[in-house]
C-alpha cells in the first residue's frame, strides 16, 4: 500500500479542495483506492491496510454528501465544530423551522401522505438552493461565516427530511 494517509481527504482522492466536486471522479478515485487498501488484498495481520481502508472510507463518506463536504471544508479552513454547530441563527429562520415542524406534524397526524410528499418536494427545493449557496460561499467568495450558517440550515433540513421519511414509513405500515 503506497498512499499517504496523512493527506487531507481531497488530496487523498486527487481532487481540488472545493465544494463543487465531480462526483464521478470521486467515485472512481474511491474505487481505485479501495482496491489498493482493501484488507482482503493483504495479509490478515497487516494493520496498515485496515487503517488505510478506514481512512479511505471516512474520506469518501465526508466528501460524498454536501453537508459533510461543507463541514469538512470549514474545518480545513480552521473553523472548529463549535463555530459550525453554533446556535446563532436569525429569528426568522427559527420561525421557519417551527412552521416546517408544524406542517410535518399536522400531515403526520392527519395520515396525509400527499401532504408529506409535497413537503418533501418543497424541502428538496430548499436544500438544492442552500447547496448552490454553499458552492458560491465556499468556492467563489470564501465567506466562511455565511457557509457555516448555510451548513446549520442544511443540517436542520436533513433532520427534517428524516422526520418526513419516518412519518411516511409509519403510514406505510
PDB file of C-alpha atoms in Angstrom:
ATOM      1  CA  UNK A   1       0.000   0.000   0.000  1.00  0.00           C
ATOM      2  CA  UNK A   2       1.611   3.264  -1.051  1.00  0.00           C
ATOM      3  CA  UNK A   3      -0.824   6.014  -0.195  1.00  0.00           C
ATOM      4  CA  UNK A   4      -0.183   8.841   2.201  1.00  0.00           C
ATOM      5  CA  UNK A   5      -2.897   8.578   4.827  1.00  0.00           C
ATOM      6  CA  UNK A   6      -1.914  11.923   6.322  1.00  0.00           C
ATOM      7  CA  UNK A   7      -3.265  13.774   3.276  1.00  0.00           C
ATOM      8  CA  UNK A   8      -6.487  15.742   3.571  1.00  0.00           C
ATOM      9  CA  UNK A   9      -9.484  13.979   2.042  1.00  0.00           C
ATOM     10  CA  UNK A  10      -9.420  15.942  -1.204  1.00  0.00           C
ATOM     11  CA  UNK A  11      -5.722  15.292  -1.779  1.00  0.00           C
ATOM     12  CA  UNK A  12      -6.216  11.629  -0.916  1.00  0.00           C
ATOM     13  CA  UNK A  13      -8.626  11.364  -3.844  1.00  0.00           C
ATOM     14  CA  UNK A  14      -6.660  13.694  -6.123  1.00  0.00           C
ATOM     15  CA  UNK A  15      -9.458  16.273  -6.157  1.00  0.00           C
ATOM     16  CA  UNK A  16      -9.307  20.046  -5.751  1.00  0.00           C
ATOM     17  CA  UNK A  17     -10.202  21.285  -2.263  1.00  0.00           C
ATOM     18  CA  UNK A  18     -13.515  22.854  -3.158  1.00  0.00           C
ATOM     19  CA  UNK A  19     -17.205  22.381  -2.520  1.00  0.00           C
ATOM     20  CA  UNK A  20     -18.073  21.670  -6.136  1.00  0.00           C
ATOM     21  CA  UNK A  21     -16.965  18.069  -6.552  1.00  0.00           C
ATOM     22  CA  UNK A  22     -17.100  15.914  -9.644  1.00  0.00           C
ATOM     23  CA  UNK A  23     -18.995  13.017  -8.098  1.00  0.00           C
ATOM     24  CA  UNK A  24     -17.993  10.580 -10.830  1.00  0.00           C
ATOM     25  CA  UNK A  25     -14.317  11.412 -10.258  1.00  0.00           C
ATOM     26  CA  UNK A  26     -14.828  10.988  -6.502  1.00  0.00           C
ATOM     27  CA  UNK A  27     -16.451   7.578  -7.030  1.00  0.00           C
ATOM     28  CA  UNK A  28     -13.697   6.454  -9.426  1.00  0.00           C
ATOM     29  CA  UNK A  29     -10.961   7.578  -7.043  1.00  0.00           C
ATOM     30  CA  UNK A  30     -12.666   5.826  -4.132  1.00  0.00           C
ATOM     31  CA  UNK A  31     -12.908   2.564  -6.062  1.00  0.00           C
ATOM     32  CA  UNK A  32      -9.256   2.826  -7.143  1.00  0.00           C
ATOM     33  CA  UNK A  33      -8.096   3.451  -3.581  1.00  0.00           C
ATOM     34  CA  UNK A  34     -10.290   0.664  -2.250  1.00  0.00           C
ATOM     35  CA  UNK A  35      -8.538  -1.819  -4.500  1.00  0.00           C
ATOM     36  CA  UNK A  36      -5.192  -0.671  -3.070  1.00  0.00           C
ATOM     37  CA  UNK A  37      -6.116  -0.700   0.615  1.00  0.00           C
ATOM     38  CA  UNK A  38      -8.867  -3.275   0.998  1.00  0.00           C
ATOM     39  CA  UNK A  39      -7.855  -5.682   3.796  1.00  0.00           C
ATOM     40  CA  UNK A  40      -8.865  -8.735   1.742  1.00  0.00           C
ATOM     41  CA  UNK A  41      -5.999  -7.960  -0.651  1.00  0.00           C
ATOM     42  CA  UNK A  42      -3.387  -8.024   2.105  1.00  0.00           C
ATOM     43  CA  UNK A  43      -2.170 -10.309   4.851  1.00  0.00           C
ATOM     44  CA  UNK A  44      -4.587 -10.583   7.790  1.00  0.00           C
ATOM     45  CA  UNK A  45      -2.018  -9.183  10.203  1.00  0.00           C
ATOM     46  CA  UNK A  46      -1.485  -6.053   8.102  1.00  0.00           C
ATOM     47  CA  UNK A  47      -2.761  -3.320  10.440  1.00  0.00           C
ATOM     48  CA  UNK A  48      -1.786  -0.584   7.970  1.00  0.00           C
ATOM     49  CA  UNK A  49      -4.215  -1.797   5.343  1.00  0.00           C
ATOM     50  CA  UNK A  50      -7.068  -1.759   7.833  1.00  0.00           C
ATOM     51  CA  UNK A  51      -6.195   1.818   8.749  1.00  0.00           C
ATOM     52  CA  UNK A  52      -5.958   2.670   5.067  1.00  0.00           C
ATOM     53  CA  UNK A  53      -9.360   1.181   4.313  1.00  0.00           C
ATOM     54  CA  UNK A  54     -10.900   3.028   7.265  1.00  0.00           C
ATOM     55  CA  UNK A  55      -9.292   6.325   6.214  1.00  0.00           C
ATOM     56  CA  UNK A  56     -10.430   5.956   2.586  1.00  0.00           C
ATOM     57  CA  UNK A  57     -14.000   5.147   3.647  1.00  0.00           C
ATOM     58  CA  UNK A  58     -14.026   8.013   6.166  1.00  0.00           C
ATOM     59  CA  UNK A  59     -12.825  10.421   3.471  1.00  0.00           C
ATOM     60  CA  UNK A  60     -15.350   9.174   0.940  1.00  0.00           C
ATOM     61  CA  UNK A  61     -18.212   9.492   3.411  1.00  0.00           C
ATOM     62  CA  UNK A  62     -17.155  13.046   4.277  1.00  0.00           C
ATOM     63  CA  UNK A  63     -16.914  14.183   0.657  1.00  0.00           C
ATOM     64  CA  UNK A  64     -19.933  12.332  -0.749  1.00  0.00           C
ATOM     65  CA  UNK A  65     -22.712  14.500   0.679  1.00  0.00           C
ATOM     66  CA  UNK A  66     -22.914  18.294   0.504  1.00  0.00           C
ATOM     67  CA  UNK A  67     -23.375  18.891   4.224  1.00  0.00           C
ATOM     68  CA  UNK A  68     -20.432  16.739   5.318  1.00  0.00           C
ATOM     69  CA  UNK A  69     -18.251  18.090   2.499  1.00  0.00           C
ATOM     70  CA  UNK A  70     -19.045  21.678   3.522  1.00  0.00           C
ATOM     71  CA  UNK A  71     -18.359  20.884   7.186  1.00  0.00           C
ATOM     72  CA  UNK A  72     -15.018  19.360   6.244  1.00  0.00           C
ATOM     73  CA  UNK A  73     -14.040  22.377   4.143  1.00  0.00           C
ATOM     74  CA  UNK A  74     -14.912  24.676   7.036  1.00  0.00           C
ATOM     75  CA  UNK A  75     -12.798  22.552   9.373  1.00  0.00           C
ATOM     76  CA  UNK A  76      -9.889  22.683   6.889  1.00  0.00           C
ATOM     77  CA  UNK A  77     -10.248  26.471   6.916  1.00  0.00           C
ATOM     78  CA  UNK A  78      -9.835  26.475  10.694  1.00  0.00           C
ATOM     79  CA  UNK A  79     -13.436  26.579  11.882  1.00  0.00           C
ATOM     80  CA  UNK A  80     -13.997  24.270  14.793  1.00  0.00           C
ATOM     81  CA  UNK A  81     -17.149  22.249  15.385  1.00  0.00           C
ATOM     82  CA  UNK A  82     -18.431  24.818  17.900  1.00  0.00           C
ATOM     83  CA  UNK A  83     -18.401  27.539  15.208  1.00  0.00           C
ATOM     84  CA  UNK A  84     -20.064  25.271  12.668  1.00  0.00           C
ATOM     85  CA  UNK A  85     -22.667  23.836  15.040  1.00  0.00           C
ATOM     86  CA  UNK A  86     -23.313  27.146  16.786  1.00  0.00           C
ATOM     87  CA  UNK A  87     -26.838  28.075  17.700  1.00  0.00           C
ATOM     88  CA  UNK A  88     -26.651  31.590  16.289  1.00  0.00           C
ATOM     89  CA  UNK A  89     -29.394  31.726  13.680  1.00  0.00           C
ATOM     90  CA  UNK A  90     -31.644  34.521  12.578  1.00  0.00           C
ATOM     91  CA  UNK A  91     -35.029  34.701  14.358  1.00  0.00           C
ATOM     92  CA  UNK A  92     -36.859  34.440  11.032  1.00  0.00           C
ATOM     93  CA  UNK A  93     -35.083  31.158  10.375  1.00  0.00           C
ATOM     94  CA  UNK A  94     -36.157  29.833  13.778  1.00  0.00           C
ATOM     95  CA  UNK A  95     -39.728  30.765  12.889  1.00  0.00           C
ATOM     96  CA  UNK A  96     -39.377  28.978   9.553  1.00  0.00           C
ATOM     97  CA  UNK A  97     -38.151  25.841  11.366  1.00  0.00           C
ATOM     98  CA  UNK A  98     -41.185  25.962  13.611  1.00  0.00           C
ATOM     99  CA  UNK A  99     -43.505  26.252  10.592  1.00  0.00           C
ATOM    100  CA  UNK A 100     -41.839  23.277   8.888  1.00  0.00           C
ATOM    101  CA  UNK A 101     -42.151  21.127  12.006  1.00  0.00           C
ATOM    102  CA  UNK A 102     -45.790  22.060  12.495  1.00  0.00           C
ATOM    103  CA  UNK A 103     -46.610  21.261   8.862  1.00  0.00           C
ATOM    104  CA  UNK A 104     -44.957  17.845   9.125  1.00  0.00           C
ATOM    105  CA  UNK A 105     -46.703  17.098  12.409  1.00  0.00           C
ATOM    106  CA  UNK A 106     -50.118  18.131  11.036  1.00  0.00           C
ATOM    107  CA  UNK A 107     -49.665  15.968   7.930  1.00  0.00           C
ATOM    108  CA  UNK A 108     -48.498  13.045  10.058  1.00  0.00           C
ATOM    109  CA  UNK A 109     -51.451  13.317  12.449  1.00  0.00           C
ATOM    110  CA  UNK A 110     -53.844  13.542   9.504  1.00  0.00           C
ATOM    111  CA  UNK A 111     -52.218  10.493   7.856  1.00  0.00           C
ATOM    112  CA  UNK A 112     -51.847  12.684   4.767  1.00  0.00           C
ATOM    113  CA  UNK A 113     -49.275  11.001   2.546  1.00  0.00           C
ATOM    114  CA  UNK A 114     -49.773  13.545  -0.235  1.00  0.00           C
ATOM    115  CA  UNK A 115     -49.061  16.447   2.100  1.00  0.00           C
ATOM    116  CA  UNK A 116     -45.921  14.736   3.418  1.00  0.00           C
ATOM    117  CA  UNK A 117     -44.711  14.075  -0.123  1.00  0.00           C
ATOM    118  CA  UNK A 118     -45.364  17.716  -1.066  1.00  0.00           C
ATOM    119  CA  UNK A 119     -43.416  18.847   1.992  1.00  0.00           C
ATOM    120  CA  UNK A 120     -40.555  16.554   0.931  1.00  0.00           C
ATOM    121  CA  UNK A 121     -40.537  18.156  -2.530  1.00  0.00           C
ATOM    122  CA  UNK A 122     -40.523  21.679  -1.072  1.00  0.00           C
ATOM    123  CA  UNK A 123     -37.790  20.647   1.302  1.00  0.00           C
ATOM    124  CA  UNK A 124     -35.651  19.267  -1.546  1.00  0.00           C
ATOM    125  CA  UNK A 125     -36.057  22.510  -3.475  1.00  0.00           C
ATOM    126  CA  UNK A 126     -34.912  24.483  -0.448  1.00  0.00           C
ATOM    127  CA  UNK A 127     -31.971  22.111   0.099  1.00  0.00           C
ATOM    128  CA  UNK A 128     -30.921  22.481  -3.542  1.00  0.00           C
ATOM    129  CA  UNK A 129     -30.917  26.252  -3.110  1.00  0.00           C
ATOM    130  CA  UNK A 130     -28.742  26.044   0.004  1.00  0.00           C
ATOM    131  CA  UNK A 131     -26.308  23.683  -1.740  1.00  0.00           C
ATOM    132  CA  UNK A 132     -25.985  26.206  -4.581  1.00  0.00           C
ATOM    133  CA  UNK A 133     -25.373  28.950  -1.996  1.00  0.00           C
ATOM    134  CA  UNK A 134     -22.706  26.846  -0.319  1.00  0.00           C
ATOM    135  CA  UNK A 135     -20.866  26.415  -3.610  1.00  0.00           C
ATOM    136  CA  UNK A 136     -20.806  30.182  -4.039  1.00  0.00           C
ATOM    137  CA  UNK A 137     -19.944  30.882  -0.396  1.00  0.00           C
ATOM    138  CA  UNK A 138     -17.111  28.348  -0.188  1.00  0.00           C
ATOM    139  CA  UNK A 139     -15.657  28.244  -3.702  1.00  0.00           C
ATOM    140  CA  UNK A 140     -16.299  31.718  -5.059  1.00  0.00           C
ATOM    141  CA  UNK A 141     -16.392  34.132  -2.104  1.00  0.00           C
ATOM    142  CA  UNK A 142     -14.682  32.155   0.703  1.00  0.00           C
ATOM    143  CA  UNK A 143     -17.336  33.517   3.075  1.00  0.00           C
ATOM    144  CA  UNK A 144     -16.872  31.048   5.913  1.00  0.00           C
ATOM    145  CA  UNK A 145     -19.377  32.628   8.304  1.00  0.00           C
ATOM    146  CA  UNK A 146     -22.154  32.548   5.703  1.00  0.00           C
ATOM    147  CA  UNK A 147     -21.175  28.995   4.777  1.00  0.00           C
ATOM    148  CA  UNK A 148     -21.345  27.906   8.430  1.00  0.00           C
ATOM    149  CA  UNK A 149     -24.859  29.375   8.622  1.00  0.00           C
ATOM    150  CA  UNK A 150     -25.823  27.505   5.432  1.00  0.00           C
ATOM    151  CA  UNK A 151     -24.431  24.275   6.879  1.00  0.00           C
ATOM    152  CA  UNK A 152     -26.578  24.724  10.001  1.00  0.00           C
ATOM    153  CA  UNK A 153     -29.621  25.262   7.794  1.00  0.00           C
ATOM    154  CA  UNK A 154     -28.794  22.212   5.707  1.00  0.00           C
ATOM    155  CA  UNK A 155     -28.351  20.100   8.847  1.00  0.00           C
ATOM    156  CA  UNK A 156     -31.797  21.184  10.020  1.00  0.00           C
ATOM    157  CA  UNK A 157     -33.331  20.309   6.650  1.00  0.00           C
ATOM    158  CA  UNK A 158     -31.638  16.901   6.679  1.00  0.00           C
ATOM    159  CA  UNK A 159     -33.103  16.255  10.130  1.00  0.00           C
ATOM    160  CA  UNK A 160     -36.496  17.432   8.921  1.00  0.00           C
ATOM    161  CA  UNK A 161     -36.264  15.126   5.893  1.00  0.00           C
ATOM    162  CA  UNK A 162     -35.609  12.223   8.235  1.00  0.00           C
ATOM    163  CA  UNK A 163     -38.772  13.174  10.147  1.00  0.00           C
ATOM    164  CA  UNK A 164     -40.781  13.216   6.925  1.00  0.00           C
ATOM    165  CA  UNK A 165     -39.339   9.866   5.852  1.00  0.00           C
ATOM    166  CA  UNK A 166     -40.157   8.364   9.250  1.00  0.00           C
ATOM    167  CA  UNK A 167     -43.715   9.701   9.080  1.00  0.00           C
ATOM    168  CA  UNK A 168     -44.160   8.251   5.594  1.00  0.00           C
ATOM    169  CA  UNK A 169     -42.747   4.900   6.697  1.00  0.00           C
ATOM    170  CA  UNK A 170     -45.087   4.819   9.691  1.00  0.00           C
ATOM    171  CA  UNK A 171     -48.051   5.452   7.396  1.00  0.00           C
ATOM    172  CA  UNK A 172     -46.959   2.604   5.102  1.00  0.00           C
ATOM    173  CA  UNK A 173     -47.123   0.109   7.979  1.00  0.00           C
TER     174      UNK A 173
END
